[in-house]
GROMACS .gro file of N, CA and C in nm:
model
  192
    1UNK      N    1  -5.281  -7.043  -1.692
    1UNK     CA    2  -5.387  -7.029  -1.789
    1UNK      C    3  -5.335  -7.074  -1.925
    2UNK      N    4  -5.412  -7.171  -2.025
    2UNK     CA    5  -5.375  -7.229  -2.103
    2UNK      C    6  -5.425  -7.147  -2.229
    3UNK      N    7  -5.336  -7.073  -2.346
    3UNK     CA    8  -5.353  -6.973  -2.414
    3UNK      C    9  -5.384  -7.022  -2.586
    4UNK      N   10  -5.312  -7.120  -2.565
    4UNK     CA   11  -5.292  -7.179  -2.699
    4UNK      C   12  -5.453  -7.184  -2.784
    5UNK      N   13  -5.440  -7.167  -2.891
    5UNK     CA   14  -5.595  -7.132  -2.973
    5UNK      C   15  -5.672  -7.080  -2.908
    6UNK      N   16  -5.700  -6.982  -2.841
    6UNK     CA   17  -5.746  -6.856  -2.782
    6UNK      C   18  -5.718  -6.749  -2.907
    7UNK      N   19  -5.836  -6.687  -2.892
    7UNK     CA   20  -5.861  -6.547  -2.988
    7UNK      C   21  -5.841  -6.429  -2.898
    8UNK      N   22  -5.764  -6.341  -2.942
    8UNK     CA   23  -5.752  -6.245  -2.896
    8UNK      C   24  -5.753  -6.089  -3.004
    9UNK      N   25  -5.796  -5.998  -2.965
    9UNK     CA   26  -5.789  -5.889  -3.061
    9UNK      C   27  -5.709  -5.776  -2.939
   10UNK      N   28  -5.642  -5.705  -3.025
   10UNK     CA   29  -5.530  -5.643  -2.993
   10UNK      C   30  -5.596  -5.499  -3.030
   11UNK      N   31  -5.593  -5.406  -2.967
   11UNK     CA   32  -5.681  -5.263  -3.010
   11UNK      C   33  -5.517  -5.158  -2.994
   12UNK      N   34  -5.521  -5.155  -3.131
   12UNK     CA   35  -5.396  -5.044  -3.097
   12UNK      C   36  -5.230  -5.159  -3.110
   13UNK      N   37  -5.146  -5.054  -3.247
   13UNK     CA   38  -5.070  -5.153  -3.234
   13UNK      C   39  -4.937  -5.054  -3.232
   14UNK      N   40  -4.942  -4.990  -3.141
   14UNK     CA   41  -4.851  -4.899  -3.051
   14UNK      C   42  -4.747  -5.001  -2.978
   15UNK      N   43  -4.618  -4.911  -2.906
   15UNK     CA   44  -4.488  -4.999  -2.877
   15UNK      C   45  -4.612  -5.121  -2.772
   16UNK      N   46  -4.704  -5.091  -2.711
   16UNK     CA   47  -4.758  -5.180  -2.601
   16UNK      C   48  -4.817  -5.318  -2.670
   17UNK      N   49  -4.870  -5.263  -2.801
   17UNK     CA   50  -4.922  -5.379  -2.865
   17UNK      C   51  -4.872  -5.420  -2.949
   18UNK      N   52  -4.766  -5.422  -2.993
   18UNK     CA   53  -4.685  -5.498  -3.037
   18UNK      C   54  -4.588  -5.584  -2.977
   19UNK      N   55  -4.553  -5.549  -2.839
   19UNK     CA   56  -4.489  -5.636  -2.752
   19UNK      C   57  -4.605  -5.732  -2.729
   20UNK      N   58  -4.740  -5.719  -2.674
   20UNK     CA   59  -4.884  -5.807  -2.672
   20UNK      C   60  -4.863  -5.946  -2.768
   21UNK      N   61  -4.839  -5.857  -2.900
   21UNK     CA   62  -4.846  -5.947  -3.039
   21UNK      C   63  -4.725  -6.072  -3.005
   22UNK      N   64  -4.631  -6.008  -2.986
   22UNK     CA   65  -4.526  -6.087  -2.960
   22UNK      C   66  -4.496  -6.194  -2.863
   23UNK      N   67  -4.548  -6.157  -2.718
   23UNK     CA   68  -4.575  -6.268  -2.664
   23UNK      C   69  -4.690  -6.331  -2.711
   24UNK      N   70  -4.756  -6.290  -2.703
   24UNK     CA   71  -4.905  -6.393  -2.729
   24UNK      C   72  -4.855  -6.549  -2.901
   25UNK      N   73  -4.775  -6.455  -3.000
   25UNK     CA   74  -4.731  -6.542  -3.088
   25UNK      C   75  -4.653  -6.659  -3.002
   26UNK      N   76  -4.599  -6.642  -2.910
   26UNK     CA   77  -4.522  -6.754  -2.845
   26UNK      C   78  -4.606  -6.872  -2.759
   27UNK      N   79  -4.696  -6.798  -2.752
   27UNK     CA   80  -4.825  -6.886  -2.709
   27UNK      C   81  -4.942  -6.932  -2.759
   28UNK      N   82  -4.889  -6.933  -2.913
   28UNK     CA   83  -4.975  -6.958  -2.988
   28UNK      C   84  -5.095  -6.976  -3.039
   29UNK      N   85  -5.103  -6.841  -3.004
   29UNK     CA   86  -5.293  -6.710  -2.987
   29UNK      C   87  -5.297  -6.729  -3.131
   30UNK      N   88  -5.453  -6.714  -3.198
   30UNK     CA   89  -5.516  -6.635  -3.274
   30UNK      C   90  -5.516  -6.527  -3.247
   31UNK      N   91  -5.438  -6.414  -3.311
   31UNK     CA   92  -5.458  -6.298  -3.306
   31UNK      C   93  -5.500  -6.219  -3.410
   32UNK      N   94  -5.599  -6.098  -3.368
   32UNK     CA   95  -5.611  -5.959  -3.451
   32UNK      C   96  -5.590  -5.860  -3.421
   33UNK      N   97  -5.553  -5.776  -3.539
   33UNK     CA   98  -5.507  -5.642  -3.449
   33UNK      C   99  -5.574  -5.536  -3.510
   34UNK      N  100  -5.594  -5.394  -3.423
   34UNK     CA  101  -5.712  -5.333  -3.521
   34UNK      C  102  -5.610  -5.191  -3.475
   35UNK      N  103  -5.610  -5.106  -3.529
   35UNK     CA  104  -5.595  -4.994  -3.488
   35UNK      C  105  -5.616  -4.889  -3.651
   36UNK      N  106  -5.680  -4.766  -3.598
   36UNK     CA  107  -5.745  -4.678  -3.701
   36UNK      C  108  -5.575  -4.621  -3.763
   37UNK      N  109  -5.499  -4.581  -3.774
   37UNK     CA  110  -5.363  -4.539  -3.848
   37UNK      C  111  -5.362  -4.662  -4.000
   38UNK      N  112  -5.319  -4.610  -4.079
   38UNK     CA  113  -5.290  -4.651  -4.223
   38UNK      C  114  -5.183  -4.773  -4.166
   39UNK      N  115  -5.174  -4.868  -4.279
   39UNK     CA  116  -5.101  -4.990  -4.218
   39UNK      C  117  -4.997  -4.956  -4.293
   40UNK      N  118  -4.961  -4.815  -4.370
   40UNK     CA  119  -4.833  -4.808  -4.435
   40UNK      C  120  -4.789  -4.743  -4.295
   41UNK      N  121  -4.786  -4.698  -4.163
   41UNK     CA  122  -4.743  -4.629  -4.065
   41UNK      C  123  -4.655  -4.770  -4.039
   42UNK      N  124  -4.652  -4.848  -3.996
   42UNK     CA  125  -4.653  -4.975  -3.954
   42UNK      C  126  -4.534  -5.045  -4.059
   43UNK      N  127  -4.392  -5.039  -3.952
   43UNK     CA  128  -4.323  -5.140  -4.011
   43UNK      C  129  -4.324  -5.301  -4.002
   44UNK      N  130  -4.295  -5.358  -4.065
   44UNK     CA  131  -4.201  -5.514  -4.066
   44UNK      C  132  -4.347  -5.568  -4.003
   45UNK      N  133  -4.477  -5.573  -4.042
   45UNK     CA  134  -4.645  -5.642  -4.053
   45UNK      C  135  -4.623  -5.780  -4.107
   46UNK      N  136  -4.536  -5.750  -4.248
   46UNK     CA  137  -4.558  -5.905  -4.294
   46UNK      C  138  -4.511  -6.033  -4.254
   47UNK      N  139  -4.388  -5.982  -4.200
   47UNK     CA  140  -4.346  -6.117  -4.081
   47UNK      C  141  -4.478  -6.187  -4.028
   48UNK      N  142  -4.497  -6.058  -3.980
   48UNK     CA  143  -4.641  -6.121  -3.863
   48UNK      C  144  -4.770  -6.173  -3.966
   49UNK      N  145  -4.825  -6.096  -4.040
   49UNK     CA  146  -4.862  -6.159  -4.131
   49UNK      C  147  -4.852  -6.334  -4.178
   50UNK      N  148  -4.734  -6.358  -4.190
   50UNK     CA  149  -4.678  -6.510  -4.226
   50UNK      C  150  -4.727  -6.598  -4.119
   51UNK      N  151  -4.697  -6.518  -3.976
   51UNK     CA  152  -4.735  -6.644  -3.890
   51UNK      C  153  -4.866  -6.633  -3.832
   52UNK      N  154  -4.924  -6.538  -3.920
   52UNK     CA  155  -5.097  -6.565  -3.890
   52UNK      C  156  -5.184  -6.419  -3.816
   53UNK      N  157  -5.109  -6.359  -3.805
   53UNK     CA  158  -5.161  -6.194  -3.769
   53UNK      C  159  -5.236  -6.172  -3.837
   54UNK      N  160  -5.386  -6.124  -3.829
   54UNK     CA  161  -5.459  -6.065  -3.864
   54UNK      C  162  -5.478  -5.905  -3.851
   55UNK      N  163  -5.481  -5.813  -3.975
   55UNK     CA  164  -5.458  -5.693  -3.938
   55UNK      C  165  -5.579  -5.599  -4.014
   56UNK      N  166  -5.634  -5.548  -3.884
   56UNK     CA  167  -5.752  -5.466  -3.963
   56UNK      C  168  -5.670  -5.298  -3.933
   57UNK      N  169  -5.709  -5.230  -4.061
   57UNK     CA  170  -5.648  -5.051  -3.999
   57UNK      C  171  -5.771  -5.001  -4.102
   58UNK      N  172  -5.758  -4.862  -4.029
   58UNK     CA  173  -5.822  -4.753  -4.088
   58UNK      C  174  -5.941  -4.700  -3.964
   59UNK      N  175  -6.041  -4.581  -4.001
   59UNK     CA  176  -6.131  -4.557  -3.911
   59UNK      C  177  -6.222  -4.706  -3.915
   60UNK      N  178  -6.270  -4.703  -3.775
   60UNK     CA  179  -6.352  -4.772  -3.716
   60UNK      C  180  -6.479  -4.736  -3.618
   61UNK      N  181  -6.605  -4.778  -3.662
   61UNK     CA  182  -6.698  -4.728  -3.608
   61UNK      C  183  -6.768  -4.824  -3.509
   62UNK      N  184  -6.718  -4.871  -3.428
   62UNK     CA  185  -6.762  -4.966  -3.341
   62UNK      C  186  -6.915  -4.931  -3.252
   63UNK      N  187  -7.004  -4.825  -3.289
   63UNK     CA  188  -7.114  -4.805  -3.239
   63UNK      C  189  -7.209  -4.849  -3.315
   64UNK      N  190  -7.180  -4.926  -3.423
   64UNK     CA  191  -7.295  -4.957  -3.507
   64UNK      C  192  -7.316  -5.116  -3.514
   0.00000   0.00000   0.00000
């Protein structure tokens, strides 16, 4: 399966989704990542940041 510029959103950026993040960067995904925790919880973001991570945090109301 050919991954490259594929969007992907990442729910939760726990030890599971951050390994996610990591391969998928090697395969050079569009990625986002969402998870409700403060993005000050969250070390070493801006790396990822640089190579194009998109990072949404805080509550999320996905029923609306």
């Amino acid at each position: 399966m050919k991954l490259e510029n594929k969007k992907v959103a990442i729910i939760g950026f726990g030890l599971t989704g951050r390994a996610v993040v990591d391969f998928l960067l090697k395969k050079k995904v569009n990625i986002a990542v969402f998870d409700e925790k403060s993005s000050r919880v969250f070390e070493n973001i801006r790396g990822l940041k640089e190579k194009g991570v998109r990072f949404y945090f805080g509550p999320f109301n996905f029923e609306k």
